[in-house]
Short mmCIF file of C-alpha atoms in Angstrom, two decimals:
data_model
loop_
_atom_site.label_atom_id
_atom_site.label_comp_id
_atom_site.label_asym_id
_atom_site.label_seq_id
_atom_site.Cartn_x
_atom_site.Cartn_y
_atom_site.Cartn_z
CA MET A 1 -39.60 -15.24 0.18
CA ALA A 2 -39.92 -12.40 -2.34
CA THR A 3 -37.21 -9.73 -2.25
CA ILE A 4 -37.24 -6.06 -3.12
CA ARG A 5 -35.48 -6.94 -6.37
CA ASP A 6 -38.41 -9.19 -7.32
CA VAL A 7 -40.83 -6.32 -6.70
CA ALA A 8 -38.73 -3.92 -8.78
CA ARG A 9 -38.51 -6.42 -11.65
CA LEU A 10 -42.26 -7.07 -11.71
CA ALA A 11 -43.15 -3.38 -11.44
CA GLY A 12 -40.58 -2.39 -14.06
CA VAL A 13 -38.90 0.17 -11.80
CA SER A 14 -35.64 0.54 -9.89
CA VAL A 15 -35.04 -0.80 -6.40
CA THR A 16 -34.72 2.80 -5.17
CA THR A 17 -38.18 3.60 -6.56
CA VAL A 18 -39.64 0.59 -4.74
CA SER A 19 -37.99 1.70 -1.50
CA ASN A 20 -39.30 5.24 -1.92
CA ALA A 21 -42.82 4.05 -2.79
CA LEU A 22 -42.97 1.97 0.39
CA ASN A 23 -41.20 4.33 2.79
CA ARG A 24 -41.31 7.83 1.28
CA PRO A 25 -44.38 7.93 -0.99
CA GLY A 26 -44.15 11.69 -1.51
CA ARG A 27 -41.06 11.15 -3.69
CA VAL A 28 -42.84 8.84 -6.18
CA SER A 29 -45.59 9.62 -8.69
CA ALA A 30 -49.05 8.12 -8.16
CA GLU A 31 -48.66 5.95 -11.27
CA LEU A 32 -45.33 4.43 -10.17
CA SER A 33 -46.57 3.98 -6.61
CA ALA A 34 -49.58 2.05 -7.88
CA ARG A 35 -47.36 -0.26 -9.95
CA VAL A 36 -45.10 -0.93 -6.97
CA HIS A 37 -48.00 -1.72 -4.61
CA THR A 38 -49.61 -3.98 -7.19
CA ALA A 39 -46.35 -5.94 -7.49
CA VAL A 40 -46.06 -6.10 -3.69
CA GLU A 41 -49.54 -7.63 -3.45
CA LYS A 42 -48.95 -10.14 -6.24
CA LEU A 43 -45.68 -11.34 -4.73
CA GLY A 44 -46.78 -11.17 -1.11
CA TYR A 45 -43.70 -9.11 -0.36
CA SER A 46 -43.32 -7.91 3.23
CA PRO A 47 -40.42 -5.45 3.61
CA HIS A 48 -40.11 -6.11 7.34
CA ALA A 49 -40.73 -9.87 7.43
CA ALA A 50 -37.09 -10.85 7.12
CA ALA A 51 -36.05 -8.27 9.67
CA ARG A 52 -38.67 -9.51 12.14
CA SER A 53 -37.48 -13.07 11.57
CA LEU A 54 -33.90 -12.12 12.32
CA ARG A 55 -34.92 -10.24 15.44
CA MET A 56 -36.64 -13.37 16.73
CA ARG A 57 -33.41 -15.29 16.17
CA THR A 58 -30.85 -12.57 16.75
CA SER A 59 -27.17 -13.25 16.27
CA GLY A 60 -26.07 -10.45 18.57
CA LEU A 61 -23.75 -9.26 15.77
CA ILE A 62 -23.55 -5.83 14.19
CA GLY A 63 -21.53 -5.37 11.02
CA MET A 64 -19.48 -2.25 10.32
CA VAL A 65 -17.88 -1.42 6.99
CA VAL A 66 -15.46 1.52 6.92
CA ALA A 67 -13.82 3.20 3.95
CA ASP A 68 -10.17 3.15 5.07
CA ILE A 69 -9.05 1.39 8.25
CA THR A 70 -5.54 2.84 7.88
CA ASN A 71 -7.02 6.27 8.62
CA PRO A 72 -6.84 6.84 12.40
CA PHE A 73 -10.27 8.50 12.26
CA PHE A 74 -11.95 5.23 11.30
CA SER A 75 -9.97 3.26 13.85
CA GLU A 76 -11.05 5.65 16.59
CA LEU A 77 -14.63 5.62 15.29
CA PHE A 78 -14.78 1.83 15.38
CA GLU A 79 -13.46 1.81 18.94
CA ALA A 80 -16.25 4.20 19.99
CA VAL A 81 -18.89 2.07 18.27
CA GLU A 82 -17.52 -1.17 19.70
CA ASN A 83 -17.47 0.21 23.25
CA ALA A 84 -21.09 1.33 22.96
CA ALA A 85 -22.10 -1.98 21.36
CA ALA A 86 -20.51 -4.01 24.14
CA LYS A 87 -22.50 -2.10 26.75
CA ALA A 88 -25.67 -2.89 24.78
CA GLY A 89 -24.83 -6.61 24.53
CA PHE A 90 -23.72 -6.70 20.88
CA SER A 91 -20.48 -7.82 19.25
CA MET A 92 -18.98 -6.09 16.22
CA VAL A 93 -17.72 -7.47 12.90
CA LEU A 94 -15.41 -4.94 11.20
CA CYS A 95 -14.71 -4.82 7.46
CA ASN A 96 -12.56 -2.42 5.41
CA SER A 97 -13.61 -1.46 1.88
CA GLY A 98 -10.41 0.42 1.08
CA GLU A 99 -12.53 2.99 -0.81
CA ALA A 100 -13.47 0.29 -3.35
CA PHE A 101 -17.17 -0.36 -3.94
CA ALA A 102 -16.56 -3.92 -5.15
CA ARG A 103 -15.00 -4.75 -1.78
CA GLU A 104 -17.79 -2.93 0.04
CA GLU A 105 -20.33 -5.06 -1.86
CA ARG A 106 -18.51 -8.33 -1.05
CA HIS A 107 -18.32 -7.40 2.62
CA MET A 108 -22.06 -6.70 2.79
CA GLN A 109 -22.84 -10.04 1.15
CA MET A 110 -20.58 -11.79 3.66
CA LEU A 111 -22.23 -9.96 6.57
CA ARG A 112 -25.64 -11.03 5.31
CA ALA A 113 -24.47 -14.63 5.48
CA GLN A 114 -23.34 -14.00 9.05
CA ARG A 115 -26.95 -13.04 9.89
CA ILE A 116 -26.02 -9.71 11.43
CA ASP A 117 -28.73 -7.83 13.31
CA GLY A 118 -27.78 -4.48 11.77
CA LEU A 119 -25.16 -2.66 9.71
CA ILE A 120 -23.17 0.55 10.21
CA LEU A 121 -21.72 1.75 6.91
CA ALA A 122 -19.19 4.47 6.10
CA PRO A 123 -19.74 4.22 2.34
CA THR A 124 -17.12 4.59 -0.36
CA GLY A 125 -17.35 7.58 -2.64
CA ALA A 126 -18.47 5.41 -5.54
CA ILE A 127 -21.89 6.15 -6.99
CA SER A 128 -23.60 2.81 -7.60
CA ILE A 129 -27.14 1.86 -8.56
CA ASN A 130 -26.50 -1.48 -6.86
CA ARG A 131 -25.94 -0.09 -3.37
CA ALA A 132 -29.64 0.49 -2.58
CA ALA A 133 -30.54 -3.04 -3.70
CA ILE A 134 -27.71 -4.66 -1.76
CA LEU A 135 -28.61 -2.80 1.42
CA ALA A 136 -32.30 -3.59 1.01
CA ASP A 137 -31.56 -7.29 0.54
CA LEU A 138 -29.72 -7.36 3.86
CA ALA A 139 -33.20 -7.11 5.42
CA VAL A 140 -31.74 -5.56 8.57
CA PRO A 141 -31.58 -1.97 9.84
CA VAL A 142 -28.79 0.16 8.40
CA ALA A 143 -27.19 3.37 9.66
CA LEU A 144 -24.62 5.51 7.86
CA VAL A 145 -21.71 7.31 9.52
CA ASP A 146 -19.23 9.99 8.37
CA ARG A 147 -20.67 10.05 4.85
CA GLY A 148 -24.42 10.41 4.56
CA MET A 149 -26.41 9.55 1.43
CA VAL A 150 -29.82 11.18 1.74
CA GLU A 151 -31.16 9.35 -1.29
CA LEU A 152 -30.82 6.02 0.52
CA GLY A 153 -33.17 7.14 3.29
CA TYR A 154 -31.25 5.63 6.23
CA ASP A 155 -30.32 7.12 9.59
CA ALA A 156 -26.97 8.90 9.44
CA VAL A 157 -24.51 10.69 11.73
CA VAL A 158 -22.15 13.11 10.00
CA LEU A 159 -19.90 16.09 10.71
CA ASP A 160 -20.82 19.64 9.72
CA ASN A 161 -18.10 19.57 7.08
CA HIS A 162 -18.91 23.03 5.71
CA ARG A 163 -18.31 24.42 9.19
CA ALA A 164 -15.08 22.43 9.51
CA GLY A 165 -13.73 23.94 6.29
CA ALA A 166 -14.77 27.41 7.39
CA LEU A 167 -13.20 27.06 10.86
CA ALA A 168 -9.79 26.07 9.51
CA THR A 169 -9.78 28.75 6.82
CA SER A 170 -10.96 31.50 9.16
CA HIS A 171 -8.23 30.61 11.64
CA LEU A 172 -5.54 31.02 8.98
CA ILE A 173 -7.03 34.26 7.63
CA GLU A 174 -7.13 35.77 11.11
CA ALA A 175 -3.45 34.90 11.43
CA GLY A 176 -2.76 37.04 8.37
CA HIS A 177 -2.53 34.42 5.60
CA ARG A 178 -3.88 35.29 2.17
CA ARG A 179 -2.48 32.46 0.05
CA ILE A 180 -3.84 29.28 1.58
CA GLY A 181 -3.35 25.97 -0.20
CA LEU A 182 -6.11 23.38 0.14
CA ILE A 183 -5.23 19.70 -0.14
CA ASN A 184 -8.58 17.96 -0.30
CA GLY A 185 -10.29 14.68 -1.11
CA PRO A 186 -12.31 13.90 -4.28
CA GLU A 187 -15.30 16.21 -4.70
CA VAL A 188 -17.52 13.24 -5.49
CA LEU A 189 -17.47 12.70 -1.72
CA ARG A 190 -19.87 14.97 0.14
CA THR A 191 -17.30 15.43 2.93
CA ALA A 192 -14.72 16.86 0.51
CA ALA A 193 -17.24 18.98 -1.40
CA ASP A 194 -18.58 20.56 1.79
CA ARG A 195 -15.09 21.26 3.18
CA LEU A 196 -14.13 22.92 -0.11
CA GLN A 197 -17.29 25.03 -0.02
CA GLY A 198 -16.54 26.16 3.54
CA TYR A 199 -13.00 27.11 2.47
CA ARG A 200 -14.19 28.98 -0.63
CA GLU A 201 -16.97 30.92 1.08
CA THR A 202 -14.73 31.95 3.98
CA LEU A 203 -12.10 33.30 1.59
CA LEU A 204 -14.67 35.30 -0.35
CA ALA A 205 -16.26 36.64 2.83
CA ALA A 206 -12.82 37.97 3.83
CA GLY A 207 -12.36 39.66 0.45
CA ILE A 208 -9.77 37.12 -0.73
CA ALA A 209 -10.07 35.87 -4.30
CA PHE A 210 -10.61 32.13 -4.74
CA ASP A 211 -7.62 30.70 -6.64
CA PRO A 212 -8.29 27.23 -8.15
CA SER A 213 -4.52 26.72 -8.61
CA LEU A 214 -4.23 26.43 -4.83
CA ILE A 215 -6.61 23.45 -4.73
CA CYS A 216 -5.43 19.86 -5.10
CA ASP A 217 -7.35 16.57 -4.92
CA ALA A 218 -5.04 14.17 -3.11
CA ARG A 219 -7.77 11.51 -2.73
CA TYR A 220 -7.42 11.54 1.07
CA ARG A 221 -4.07 9.73 0.66
CA GLU A 222 -0.80 10.52 2.42
CA ASN A 223 1.57 10.06 -0.53
CA GLU A 224 -0.60 12.08 -2.89
CA ALA A 225 -0.79 14.87 -0.33
CA TYR A 226 3.01 14.72 -0.03
CA ARG A 227 3.41 15.20 -3.78
CA ALA A 228 0.80 17.96 -3.88
CA ALA A 229 2.51 19.86 -1.07
CA VAL A 230 5.91 19.57 -2.75
CA GLU A 231 4.48 20.98 -5.97
CA MET A 232 2.73 23.84 -4.15
CA LEU A 233 5.72 24.82 -2.05
CA ARG A 234 8.23 24.88 -4.91
CA ARG A 235 6.17 27.44 -6.83
CA GLU A 236 7.29 31.07 -7.00
CA ASP A 237 3.93 32.10 -5.55
CA ALA A 238 3.88 29.35 -2.92
CA PRO A 239 1.16 29.48 -0.25
CA THR A 240 2.11 30.63 3.23
CA ALA A 241 -0.28 28.10 4.77
CA ILE A 242 -1.69 24.69 3.84
CA PHE A 243 -5.04 23.28 4.94
CA ALA A 244 -5.19 19.47 4.65
CA THR A 245 -8.71 18.09 4.99
CA ASN A 246 -7.93 14.83 6.75
CA ASN A 247 -5.29 13.50 9.11
CA VAL A 248 -3.33 11.20 6.79
CA MET A 249 -2.94 14.04 4.28
CA THR A 250 -1.70 16.29 7.09
CA ILE A 251 1.07 13.74 7.68
CA GLY A 252 1.95 13.87 3.99
CA VAL A 253 2.18 17.67 4.12
CA MET A 254 4.46 17.58 7.17
CA ARG A 255 6.72 15.04 5.42
CA ALA A 256 6.96 17.37 2.42
CA LEU A 257 7.98 20.32 4.59
CA ALA A 258 10.69 18.24 6.26
CA ASP A 259 12.11 17.00 2.95
CA LEU A 260 12.07 20.52 1.50
CA GLY A 261 14.01 21.82 4.48
CA LEU A 262 11.16 24.09 5.55
CA THR A 263 10.07 24.64 9.12
CA CYS A 264 6.52 24.79 10.41
CA PRO A 265 5.13 27.28 11.26
CA HIS A 266 8.05 29.67 10.55
CA ASP A 267 8.01 29.03 6.79
CA VAL A 268 4.58 27.46 6.31
CA SER A 269 1.61 27.09 8.64
CA VAL A 270 -0.30 23.79 8.57
CA ILE A 271 -3.78 22.93 9.79
CA GLY A 272 -5.68 19.67 9.32
CA ILE A 273 -9.02 18.06 9.97
CA ASP A 274 -9.22 15.15 12.46
CA ASP A 275 -7.51 15.46 15.83
CA PHE A 276 -5.81 12.06 15.84
CA PRO A 277 -4.35 10.80 19.13
CA TRP A 278 -0.73 11.68 18.38
CA ALA A 279 -1.32 15.15 16.87
CA GLY A 280 0.19 16.57 20.05
CA ALA A 281 3.33 14.43 19.65
CA PHE A 282 4.44 16.16 16.44
CA THR A 283 7.04 18.91 16.46
CA PRO A 284 5.41 21.36 16.22
CA ARG A 285 2.21 20.08 17.75
CA LEU A 286 -0.54 20.19 15.14
CA THR A 287 -3.40 22.65 15.01
CA THR A 288 -6.50 20.74 13.91
CA VAL A 289 -10.24 20.85 13.45
CA ALA A 290 -11.49 18.00 15.60
CA GLN A 291 -14.44 15.75 14.97
CA PRO A 292 -16.47 14.53 17.98
CA VAL A 293 -15.59 10.93 17.14
CA ALA A 294 -16.81 9.35 20.39
CA ALA A 295 -20.18 11.09 20.05
CA MET A 296 -20.46 10.04 16.40
CA GLY A 297 -19.82 6.42 17.28
CA LYS A 298 -22.26 6.32 20.18
CA GLN A 299 -25.03 8.15 18.33
CA VAL A 300 -24.90 6.01 15.20
CA LEU A 301 -24.93 2.86 17.35
CA ASP A 302 -27.90 4.17 19.37
CA LEU A 303 -29.84 4.95 16.19
CA LEU A 304 -29.16 1.47 14.83
CA ILE A 305 -30.14 -0.35 18.03
CA ASP A 306 -33.39 1.64 18.20
CA ARG A 307 -34.18 0.33 14.70
CA ILE A 308 -33.17 -3.23 15.59
CA GLN A 309 -35.42 -3.20 18.64
CA GLY A 310 -38.31 -1.54 16.81
CA VAL A 311 -38.19 1.58 18.98
CA ARG A 312 -37.91 3.81 15.91
CA THR A 313 -39.64 3.38 12.55
CA GLY A 314 -40.29 5.59 9.56
CA PRO A 315 -37.94 7.79 7.52
CA GLY A 316 -34.28 8.03 8.39
CA GLU A 317 -32.87 10.82 10.54
CA THR A 318 -29.62 12.66 9.80
CA ARG A 319 -27.72 14.07 12.76
CA VAL A 320 -25.09 16.73 11.99
CA LEU A 321 -22.45 17.21 14.69
CA ALA A 322 -20.31 20.31 15.23
CA PRO A 323 -16.51 20.37 14.77
CA SER A 324 -14.13 22.24 17.09
CA LEU A 325 -10.88 24.11 16.53
CA VAL A 326 -7.87 22.85 18.52
CA VAL A 327 -5.10 25.45 18.39
CA ARG A 328 -1.58 24.19 18.94
CA GLU A 329 1.76 25.21 17.43
CA SER A 330 1.64 24.49 13.67
CA THR A 331 -0.09 27.76 12.73
CA ALA A 332 1.45 31.23 13.02
CA ARG A 333 1.51 34.57 11.30
CA PRO A 334 3.30 34.46 7.92
CA ASN A 335 6.96 35.47 8.23
CA ARG A 336 8.50 35.33 4.78
CA ARG A 337 7.82 34.41 1.18
CA LEU A 338 9.15 31.03 0.06
CA GLN A 339 11.82 31.06 -2.63
CA ALA A 340 11.01 28.76 -5.54
CA GLY A 341 13.60 26.18 -6.45
CA ALA A 342 15.72 26.86 -3.37
CA THR A 343 15.17 23.42 -1.92
CA HIS A 344 15.49 19.81 -2.98
CA VAL A 345 13.04 17.03 -2.15
CA ASP A 346 13.82 13.33 -1.88
CA THR A 347 10.87 11.81 -3.77
CA ARG A 348 12.02 8.33 -2.82
CA HIS A 349 10.69 8.86 0.68
CA SER A 350 8.86 5.76 1.91
CA ALA A 351 5.08 5.61 2.03
CA GLN A 352 5.09 5.49 5.78
CA GLY A 353 7.45 8.44 6.21
CA SER A 354 8.87 9.50 9.50
CA ALA A 355 6.27 12.07 10.46
CA ALA A 356 4.15 9.79 12.64
CA GLN A 357 5.66 8.99 16.00
CA GLU A 358 4.74 5.92 17.98
CA SER A 359 4.04 7.63 21.30
CA ALA A 360 0.46 8.85 21.62
CA VAL A 361 -0.33 12.13 23.28
CA GLN A 362 -4.05 12.80 23.16
CA GLY A 363 -4.96 16.42 22.48
CA SER A 364 -8.17 17.30 24.28
CA ALA A 365 -11.00 19.02 22.40
CA VAL A 366 -14.19 20.63 23.58
CA GLN A 367 -17.04 20.28 21.06
CA GLY A 368 -18.02 23.60 19.55
CA SER A 369 -15.11 25.55 21.03
CA ALA A 370 -11.42 25.95 20.35
CA ILE A 371 -8.79 24.77 22.77
CA GLN A 372 -5.61 26.73 23.27
CA GLU A 373 -2.82 24.43 24.42
CA SER A 374 0.37 25.39 26.24
CA ALA A 375 3.14 26.49 23.89
CA ALA A 376 6.13 27.18 26.08
CA SER A 377 8.55 26.15 23.36
CA ARG A 378 7.43 28.64 20.71
CA SER A 379 10.13 30.80 19.15
CA ALA A 380 9.86 34.58 19.30
CA ASP A 381 9.71 35.04 15.53
CA ALA A 382 7.01 32.41 14.95
CA SER A 383 4.48 32.82 17.74
CA PRO A 384 1.42 30.73 16.87
CA ILE A 385 -1.79 32.71 16.96
CA ASP A 386 -4.01 32.66 20.00
CA GLN A 387 -7.57 32.53 18.76
CA ASN A 388 -10.62 30.86 20.24
CA HIS A 389 -13.52 29.86 18.02
CA ALA A 390 -16.89 28.28 18.63
CA GLY A 391 -17.24 25.02 16.65
#
């Protein structure tokens, strides 16, 4: 059976061009489209033949490849997908790429051998010309989650990351902060780029100059966020608030504050993205921008099953879901300027740290609106702000 690679080789074009010529002809010139269709006819290539064959002999398996299983967001996302899949009569096969494209590629090849009926992919940030070909050769429906890639043309469910960045930044500005550190992921990832843009535009809209020295790429990693926070907070012009753009980096920031002898929110306010289950178990309880993880999981699974069952055909659809602000105790009005060099940090702190507690206290979140939780234990000189925002 001819594959999309065979068509691309005969037509002298890329696999992406073949895919576009067959599914999105408006993106390809008439000359290239003609070459692709000529090759298709010569080879007898049928882009849906393999998929139809698999549907006739379904395995009942759906593969899911996530970027970092140690991140509680992906664990919670998988649980949501698996619950929805079970109700639909499918079983899940979970793989972790660890943000490495080579591992992502090996996992997809393995899943192909397992004759999965469809794939849910949270892609790594790597830009690869091989990804389109590998996905096409799976010959099964594919849906993306968390990180969309429009150029691939698949269904996707993502967060409004620009809005998430704006929500967190606006919350801190309204509390009176003007120097806000941003600990972000690599800008090659659309999630990180959009969160940075939301942060930047919200600062400028409030008349606050954008200061690149307050931005750090910690690669969405806890230890790198820890080091970035230590460096920021030991500066003479240290920020009065830090915005960490995912949950594991928020843990790194809280570890840094503890090792520097600083208290949150009295000395430094902290806000993060992702309302992980034990955010309410921290002291202080963490203010976060929550993603509608359960809705993301269910919607991406529904989109995929519709493709598997032939209910939906044609170009991919991207669904953008709204974040929500969950106000707890880790944000307050700024009280004093930090003194540079006045504290010592133990850089030998273990990778796991002591910030995460084992007991889970789920903070509730209402999509599109902020939630103000009880704060009976707040001190008089560090009253966290009481603001409600639509997500």
